[in-house]
Amino acid sequence: MKNYEKNLDEACAKFRKILEEQLTRVEDMKAQGDFTDYESLETIKIGVCGGDGIGPTITAEAERVLRFILDDLVKSGKITFVTIDGLTLENRIAALKAIPDDVMAALKACDIILKGPTTTPQKGSGMPNIESANVAMRKALDLFANIRPVKVPEEGINWTIFRENTEGGYAVGSSGFNVTEDLAVDFTVTTKQGSDRIARLAYDYARKNGLDRVSLVTKANVIKTTDGNFLEDCHKVAELYPEITTDEWYADIMTAKLIDKKRRRDFKVLLLPNLYGDIISDEAAEFQGGVGTAGCANIGKKYAMFEAIHGSAPRMVNEGRAQYADPCSMLRACVMLLSHIGYQDRADKLERALDICSFEEKKLVITGRPGGATCAEFGDYVMETLKSL
Ligand code: IPM
Ligand code: MG
């Protein structure tokens, strides 16, 4: 038996630090106030971060359409747009930080963020091992709910995924370590406060939208403590919503049931811990036309950030095809943004225009390549359609 004492001591010290940080986070959650009331703000500041790869192209298009929809409110001063330039891979590598300090300060000075996809350096890529900017932003701004709608009307699919966004495998995802050269550990984290707040949001959404079913998705048969607690806390919240049926699924069988055409139309609201939500939302988006068509809301009490669910597609940029990128994911994110800040009528109109352009009329089709429509042409098409509504 080798002597591992030193390794064990070091590992325990690291683990202790992780636990202390998480306990501080729990105290912060307990101290948190209520959701921002956008109506009471004199000005709603929307920060726009382009990101990497195709990010700047599709984000600029989304901003153009958003400005068009909010024109009167921009003129009256109720809404302002702020460009936040520095969230690029180069700057992050230079600062060796997921989000450079000046960018973080600029983000925190806004109420709402519209964010393009960012590139996450992977282990072994030759780039420094920096945490994903998405994950860092969700944690730093405490954006605990990742809401991902998926809709395929002709298949009867209308799902809203409520993915817990700050805990699970992501809470300390970049703080795992090698205990010895043979043994590595990562951690997954669940807190009572974290599970309770995402569950309340999901059940509230179901109630407000007349949806009578919430499906809980975990691997509590294997990951017994953290997933087990998540389930238990969700059930406690469910008791406050007696008109809603709650059912439980394991994540593996849920991925299978989503391709079962007879069963999948029964799902309405899915409520999941972070990692399962990440995986299942990509699968779900595929039925709708791929991740390029899906946007999401990252909601916290104080801040909210809206983004695509896909990555930055550096290959499209390297092959000179960025102008053919599909802005629909970011435009769908704008629908959620408009709804979140209280302009539901404008959100409905944009959603209607996107449905017309993408599913019904389809005058322009984006293929991601020359021959297909460009991102800007599609933006024009959406604005033309909006004028006719
Ligand atoms: C998403 C993405 C991110 C995640 C990546 C880019 C870190 O896949 O928003 O779903 O895993 O959350
Ligand atoms: Mg994902």
Coordinates of C-alpha atoms and ligand atoms in Angstrom, one line a residue:
M1 CA 0.0 0.0 0.0
K2 CA 1.5 3.3 -1.0
N3 CA 1.4 6.2 1.3
Y4 CA -1.3 8.5 0.1
E5 CA -1.5 10.7 3.3
K6 CA -0.2 13.8 1.6
N7 CA -2.6 13.4 -1.3
L8 CA -5.5 12.8 1.0
D9 CA -4.7 15.9 3.1
E10 CA -4.5 18.0 0.0
A11 CA -7.8 16.6 -1.4
C12 CA -9.6 17.2 1.9
A13 CA -8.4 20.8 2.0
K14 CA -9.6 21.4 -1.5
F15 CA -12.9 19.7 -0.8
R16 CA -13.4 21.8 2.4
K17 CA -12.9 24.9 0.3
I18 CA -15.5 23.8 -2.2
L19 CA -18.0 23.1 0.6
E20 CA -17.3 26.5 2.2
E21 CA -18.0 28.2 -1.1
Q22 CA -21.2 26.3 -1.6
L23 CA -22.4 27.1 2.0
T24 CA -21.8 30.7 1.3
R25 CA -23.8 30.4 -1.9
V26 CA -26.7 28.9 0.2
E27 CA -26.6 31.9 2.5
D28 CA -26.6 34.2 -0.5
M29 CA -29.7 32.5 -1.8
K30 CA -31.5 32.8 1.5
A31 CA -30.8 36.5 1.6
Q32 CA -32.0 37.1 -1.9
G33 CA -34.8 39.6 -2.6
D34 CA -37.7 39.2 -5.1
F35 CA -37.6 39.3 -8.9
T36 CA -36.9 42.7 -10.6
D37 CA -40.0 44.6 -11.4
Y38 CA -39.2 46.0 -14.9
E39 CA -42.3 48.2 -15.0
S40 CA -41.0 50.2 -12.1
L41 CA -37.6 50.8 -13.7
E42 CA -37.2 54.2 -15.4
T43 CA -35.0 52.6 -18.0
I44 CA -34.4 49.0 -18.8
K45 CA -30.8 48.5 -19.9
I46 CA -30.3 45.7 -22.4
G47 CA -26.6 44.7 -22.7
V48 CA -25.7 43.1 -26.0
C49 CA -22.7 40.7 -26.0
G50 CA -21.8 39.2 -29.4
G51 CA -19.6 36.4 -28.3
D52 CA -17.4 34.2 -30.6
G53 CA -17.7 32.5 -33.9
I54 CA -21.1 33.2 -35.5
G55 CA -22.2 34.9 -32.3
P56 CA -21.6 38.5 -33.4
T57 CA -23.4 37.9 -36.7
I58 CA -26.6 36.4 -35.2
T59 CA -26.6 38.6 -32.2
A60 CA -26.4 41.8 -34.3
E61 CA -29.3 40.6 -36.3
A62 CA -31.4 39.8 -33.2
E63 CA -30.6 43.3 -31.9
R64 CA -31.7 44.9 -35.2
V65 CA -35.0 43.1 -35.0
L66 CA -35.4 43.9 -31.3
R67 CA -34.7 47.6 -31.9
F68 CA -37.3 47.5 -34.6
I69 CA -39.9 46.0 -32.3
L70 CA -39.0 48.3 -29.4
D71 CA -38.5 51.5 -31.5
D72 CA -41.0 53.6 -29.6
L73 CA -39.7 52.6 -26.2
V74 CA -36.1 53.2 -27.3
K75 CA -37.2 56.7 -28.4
S76 CA -39.0 57.4 -25.2
G77 CA -36.0 56.3 -23.1
K78 CA -37.7 53.3 -21.4
I79 CA -35.3 51.0 -23.1
T80 CA -31.6 51.5 -23.9
F81 CA -29.2 49.1 -25.7
V82 CA -25.6 48.9 -24.5
T83 CA -22.9 47.2 -26.5
I84 CA -20.6 45.0 -24.4
D85 CA -17.7 44.1 -26.7
G86 CA -15.1 42.3 -24.6
L87 CA -16.6 38.8 -24.2
T88 CA -14.4 37.1 -26.8
L89 CA -12.2 34.0 -26.5
E90 CA -9.0 36.1 -27.1
N91 CA -9.9 38.5 -24.2
R92 CA -10.7 35.6 -22.0
I93 CA -7.5 33.8 -22.8
A94 CA -5.5 37.0 -22.2
A95 CA -7.2 37.6 -18.8
L96 CA -7.2 33.8 -18.0
K97 CA -10.8 34.3 -16.8
A98 CA -14.1 33.0 -18.0
I99 CA -15.4 36.6 -17.9
P100 CA -12.8 39.4 -17.8
D101 CA -13.4 41.9 -14.9
D102 CA -14.4 44.9 -17.1
V103 CA -16.9 42.7 -19.0
M104 CA -18.4 41.5 -15.7
A105 CA -18.7 45.0 -14.4
A106 CA -20.5 46.0 -17.7
L107 CA -22.8 43.0 -17.5
K108 CA -23.7 43.9 -13.9
A109 CA -24.6 47.4 -14.9
C110 CA -27.4 46.1 -17.2
D111 CA -30.8 44.7 -16.3
I112 CA -31.1 42.3 -19.2
I113 CA -28.4 40.6 -21.4
L114 CA -28.7 39.4 -24.9
K115 CA -25.7 37.1 -25.4
G116 CA -24.3 35.3 -28.5
P117 CA -22.7 31.9 -28.2
T118 CA -19.2 31.8 -26.8
T119 CA -16.5 29.2 -27.4
T120 CA -15.5 27.0 -24.4
P121 CA -11.9 25.8 -24.5
Q122 CA -11.9 22.1 -24.0
K123 CA -9.4 20.1 -22.0
G124 CA -6.6 19.0 -24.4
S125 CA -7.4 21.7 -27.0
G126 CA -4.1 23.5 -26.4
M127 CA -6.1 26.4 -25.0
P128 CA -6.0 27.3 -21.3
N129 CA -8.6 25.4 -19.2
I130 CA -11.0 28.4 -18.7
E131 CA -14.5 27.8 -17.4
S132 CA -17.3 28.2 -20.0
A133 CA -18.4 31.9 -20.2
N134 CA -22.0 30.7 -20.2
V135 CA -21.6 28.7 -17.1
A136 CA -19.6 31.5 -15.4
M137 CA -22.2 34.1 -16.3
R138 CA -25.1 31.9 -15.1
K139 CA -23.3 31.5 -11.8
A140 CA -22.1 35.0 -11.3
L141 CA -25.5 36.6 -12.0
D142 CA -27.3 33.7 -10.2
L143 CA -29.4 32.9 -13.3
F144 CA -30.9 29.8 -11.7
A145 CA -33.6 28.9 -14.3
N146 CA -32.8 27.9 -17.8
I147 CA -36.1 27.9 -19.7
R148 CA -36.1 26.2 -23.1
P149 CA -39.3 25.9 -25.1
V150 CA -39.6 23.4 -27.9
K151 CA -42.6 23.4 -30.3
V152 CA -43.5 21.2 -33.3
P153 CA -47.2 22.0 -33.8
E154 CA -47.9 19.4 -36.5
E155 CA -46.5 16.6 -34.2
G156 CA -48.4 17.9 -31.1
I157 CA -45.1 18.8 -29.4
N158 CA -45.2 21.7 -27.0
W159 CA -42.7 21.3 -24.3
T160 CA -41.2 23.8 -21.9
I161 CA -38.0 22.6 -20.3
F162 CA -37.1 24.1 -16.9
R163 CA -33.4 23.3 -16.4
E164 CA -31.8 24.1 -13.0
N165 CA -28.9 26.3 -14.1
T166 CA -26.5 26.9 -11.3
E167 CA -26.1 23.6 -9.5
G168 CA -25.7 19.9 -10.2
G169 CA -22.6 18.9 -12.1
Y170 CA -22.0 22.6 -13.1
A171 CA -21.8 24.2 -9.6
V172 CA -18.2 23.2 -9.2
G173 CA -17.6 21.7 -12.7
S174 CA -14.2 23.3 -13.1
S175 CA -13.1 22.5 -9.6
G176 CA -12.7 18.8 -9.8
F177 CA -9.2 17.4 -9.2
N178 CA -6.8 14.5 -9.5
V179 CA -6.3 13.1 -6.0
T180 CA -3.5 10.9 -7.2
E181 CA -2.2 10.3 -10.7
D182 CA -4.8 7.5 -10.9
L183 CA -7.8 8.9 -9.1
A184 CA -9.8 11.9 -10.3
V185 CA -13.0 13.3 -8.7
D186 CA -15.7 15.8 -9.8
F187 CA -18.6 16.9 -7.7
T188 CA -22.3 17.4 -8.1
V189 CA -24.2 19.7 -5.8
T190 CA -27.9 20.1 -4.8
T191 CA -29.3 22.6 -2.3
K192 CA -32.7 22.8 -0.9
Q193 CA -32.9 26.5 -1.9
G194 CA -31.7 25.8 -5.4
S195 CA -34.3 23.0 -6.0
D196 CA -37.1 24.9 -4.4
R197 CA -36.7 28.1 -6.5
I198 CA -36.5 26.3 -9.9
A199 CA -39.5 24.1 -9.0
R200 CA -41.6 27.1 -8.0
L201 CA -40.9 28.8 -11.3
A202 CA -41.8 25.6 -13.3
Y203 CA -45.0 25.0 -11.4
D204 CA -46.0 28.7 -11.5
Y205 CA -45.4 28.6 -15.3
A206 CA -47.6 25.5 -15.6
R207 CA -50.4 27.1 -13.5
K208 CA -50.3 30.4 -15.4
N209 CA -50.4 28.6 -18.8
G210 CA -53.1 26.1 -17.8
L211 CA -50.7 23.1 -18.2
D212 CA -51.8 20.3 -15.9
R213 CA -48.6 18.1 -15.9
V214 CA -45.0 18.6 -14.7
S215 CA -42.6 15.7 -15.3
L216 CA -39.6 15.5 -13.0
V217 CA -36.5 14.0 -14.6
T218 CA -33.5 12.7 -12.6
K219 CA -31.3 9.6 -12.1
A220 CA -32.3 9.3 -8.4
N221 CA -32.1 5.5 -8.7
V222 CA -28.3 5.9 -9.0
I223 CA -27.4 9.4 -7.9
K224 CA -29.4 8.9 -4.7
T225 CA -28.5 11.8 -2.5
T226 CA -28.4 14.9 -4.7
D227 CA -31.0 13.8 -7.3
G228 CA -33.0 12.2 -4.5
N229 CA -33.1 15.6 -2.7
F230 CA -34.0 17.4 -5.9
L231 CA -37.0 15.1 -6.3
E232 CA -38.1 15.4 -2.7
D233 CA -37.9 19.2 -2.9
C234 CA -39.8 19.3 -6.1
H235 CA -42.6 17.2 -4.6
K236 CA -42.8 19.6 -1.7
V237 CA -43.4 22.4 -4.1
A238 CA -45.9 20.2 -6.1
E239 CA -48.1 20.0 -3.1
L240 CA -48.8 23.7 -3.4
Y241 CA -50.2 23.0 -6.9
P242 CA -52.8 20.3 -6.4
E243 CA -54.4 20.8 -9.8
I244 CA -51.1 19.8 -11.5
T245 CA -50.1 16.1 -11.9
T246 CA -46.5 15.4 -11.2
D247 CA -44.8 12.4 -12.6
E248 CA -41.2 11.1 -12.3
W249 CA -38.9 9.8 -15.0
Y250 CA -35.3 8.7 -15.1
A251 CA -33.2 10.7 -17.5
D252 CA -32.3 7.6 -19.7
I253 CA -35.9 6.5 -20.3
M254 CA -36.9 10.1 -20.8
T255 CA -34.5 10.4 -23.7
A256 CA -36.1 7.3 -25.2
K257 CA -39.7 8.5 -24.6
L258 CA -39.0 11.8 -26.3
I259 CA -38.7 9.8 -29.6
D260 CA -41.8 7.8 -28.9
K261 CA -44.3 9.6 -31.1
K262 CA -47.4 8.3 -29.2
R263 CA -46.1 9.2 -25.7
R264 CA -44.1 12.4 -26.2
R265 CA -47.1 14.6 -27.0
D266 CA -48.2 14.1 -23.4
F267 CA -45.2 15.9 -21.9
K268 CA -45.8 19.5 -21.1
V269 CA -43.3 20.9 -18.6
L270 CA -40.1 19.1 -17.8
L271 CA -38.2 20.0 -14.6
L272 CA -34.6 18.7 -14.4
P273 CA -31.3 19.2 -12.7
N274 CA -28.7 21.0 -14.7
L275 CA -26.8 18.3 -16.7
Y276 CA -29.9 16.3 -17.6
G277 CA -31.5 19.5 -18.7
D278 CA -28.5 20.3 -20.9
I279 CA -28.7 16.9 -22.6
I280 CA -32.4 16.6 -23.0
S281 CA -32.9 20.1 -24.3
D282 CA -30.6 19.4 -27.2
E283 CA -32.4 16.3 -28.0
A284 CA -35.8 18.1 -27.7
A285 CA -34.6 20.9 -30.0
E286 CA -33.6 18.4 -32.7
F287 CA -37.3 17.6 -33.3
Q288 CA -38.0 21.3 -33.9
G289 CA -35.3 21.6 -36.6
G290 CA -32.1 21.5 -34.6
V291 CA -30.3 23.5 -31.9
G292 CA -30.0 26.3 -34.4
T293 CA -33.7 27.0 -34.0
A294 CA -33.9 27.1 -30.2
G295 CA -33.4 30.0 -27.8
C296 CA -33.5 30.1 -24.1
A297 CA -34.0 32.4 -21.1
N298 CA -31.7 32.3 -18.1
I299 CA -33.7 33.9 -15.3
G300 CA -32.5 35.1 -11.9
K301 CA -34.0 37.3 -9.3
K302 CA -32.0 40.4 -10.3
Y303 CA -30.7 39.7 -13.8
A304 CA -31.8 37.7 -16.8
M305 CA -29.9 36.6 -19.9
F306 CA -31.2 35.4 -23.2
E307 CA -29.2 33.3 -25.6
A308 CA -29.2 30.5 -28.2
I309 CA -28.9 27.0 -26.9
H310 CA -26.2 26.1 -29.4
G311 CA -22.4 26.8 -29.6
S312 CA -20.4 29.3 -31.6
A313 CA -19.9 27.2 -34.8
P314 CA -16.3 28.3 -35.4
R315 CA -16.2 26.0 -38.5
M316 CA -18.7 28.2 -40.2
V317 CA -16.5 31.2 -39.6
N318 CA -13.3 29.4 -40.7
E319 CA -15.0 28.4 -43.9
G320 CA -16.2 32.0 -44.5
R321 CA -19.9 31.2 -44.0
A322 CA -20.7 33.3 -41.0
Q323 CA -23.1 35.5 -42.9
Y324 CA -25.3 32.4 -43.7
A325 CA -25.8 31.6 -40.0
D326 CA -29.4 31.2 -38.8
P327 CA -30.4 34.0 -36.4
C328 CA -33.6 32.1 -35.4
S329 CA -32.2 30.8 -32.1
M330 CA -31.4 34.4 -31.0
L331 CA -34.7 35.7 -32.3
R332 CA -36.5 33.0 -30.3
A333 CA -34.5 34.1 -27.3
C334 CA -35.8 37.7 -28.0
V335 CA -39.4 36.4 -27.8
M336 CA -38.6 35.3 -24.3
L337 CA -36.8 38.5 -23.5
L338 CA -39.8 40.6 -24.5
S339 CA -42.1 38.5 -22.5
H340 CA -39.8 38.6 -19.5
I341 CA -39.7 42.4 -19.4
G342 CA -43.4 42.7 -19.6
Y343 CA -44.1 43.2 -23.3
Q344 CA -46.1 40.0 -23.9
D345 CA -48.0 41.5 -26.9
R346 CA -44.8 42.2 -28.7
A347 CA -43.4 38.8 -27.8
D348 CA -46.5 37.1 -29.2
K349 CA -46.1 39.2 -32.4
L350 CA -42.4 38.2 -32.9
E351 CA -43.2 34.6 -32.2
R352 CA -46.0 34.7 -34.8
A353 CA -43.7 36.3 -37.3
L354 CA -41.0 33.7 -36.7
D355 CA -43.6 30.8 -37.1
I356 CA -44.8 32.3 -40.4
C357 CA -41.2 32.8 -41.7
S358 CA -39.9 29.4 -40.5
F359 CA -42.8 27.0 -40.7
E360 CA -45.6 28.4 -42.8
E361 CA -44.7 30.8 -45.6
K362 CA -41.0 29.9 -45.8
K363 CA -40.2 32.5 -48.5
L364 CA -36.6 32.3 -47.5
V365 CA -34.7 29.3 -46.3
I366 CA -31.5 29.3 -44.4
T367 CA -29.1 26.5 -45.2
G368 CA -26.0 27.8 -43.6
R369 CA -24.3 27.9 -47.0
P370 CA -24.2 30.1 -50.1
G371 CA -27.5 29.5 -52.0
G372 CA -29.5 29.8 -48.8
A373 CA -30.6 33.1 -47.3
T374 CA -28.2 35.2 -45.3
C375 CA -28.7 36.0 -41.7
A376 CA -29.4 39.7 -42.6
E377 CA -31.9 38.7 -45.4
F378 CA -33.8 36.6 -42.9
G379 CA -33.8 39.5 -40.4
D380 CA -35.4 41.7 -43.1
Y381 CA -37.9 39.0 -43.9
V382 CA -38.9 38.8 -40.2
M383 CA -39.3 42.6 -40.0
E384 CA -41.4 42.7 -43.2
T385 CA -43.6 40.0 -41.7
L386 CA -43.9 41.9 -38.5
K387 CA -45.1 45.0 -40.4
S388 CA -47.9 42.9 -41.9
L389 CA -49.2 41.7 -38.5
Ligands
IPM1 C1 -25.9 25.0 -23.2 C2 -24.5 24.7 -23.6 C3 -23.5 25.0 -22.4 C4 -24.0 24.1 -21.2 C5 -22.1 24.8 -22.7 C6 -21.6 25.7 -23.9 C7 -21.2 25.0 -21.6 O1 -24.4 23.4 -24.0 O2 -26.2 26.2 -22.9 O3 -26.7 24.1 -23.1 O4 -23.5 23.0 -21.1 O5 -24.8 24.6 -20.5
MG2 MG -26.2 22.4 -24.1

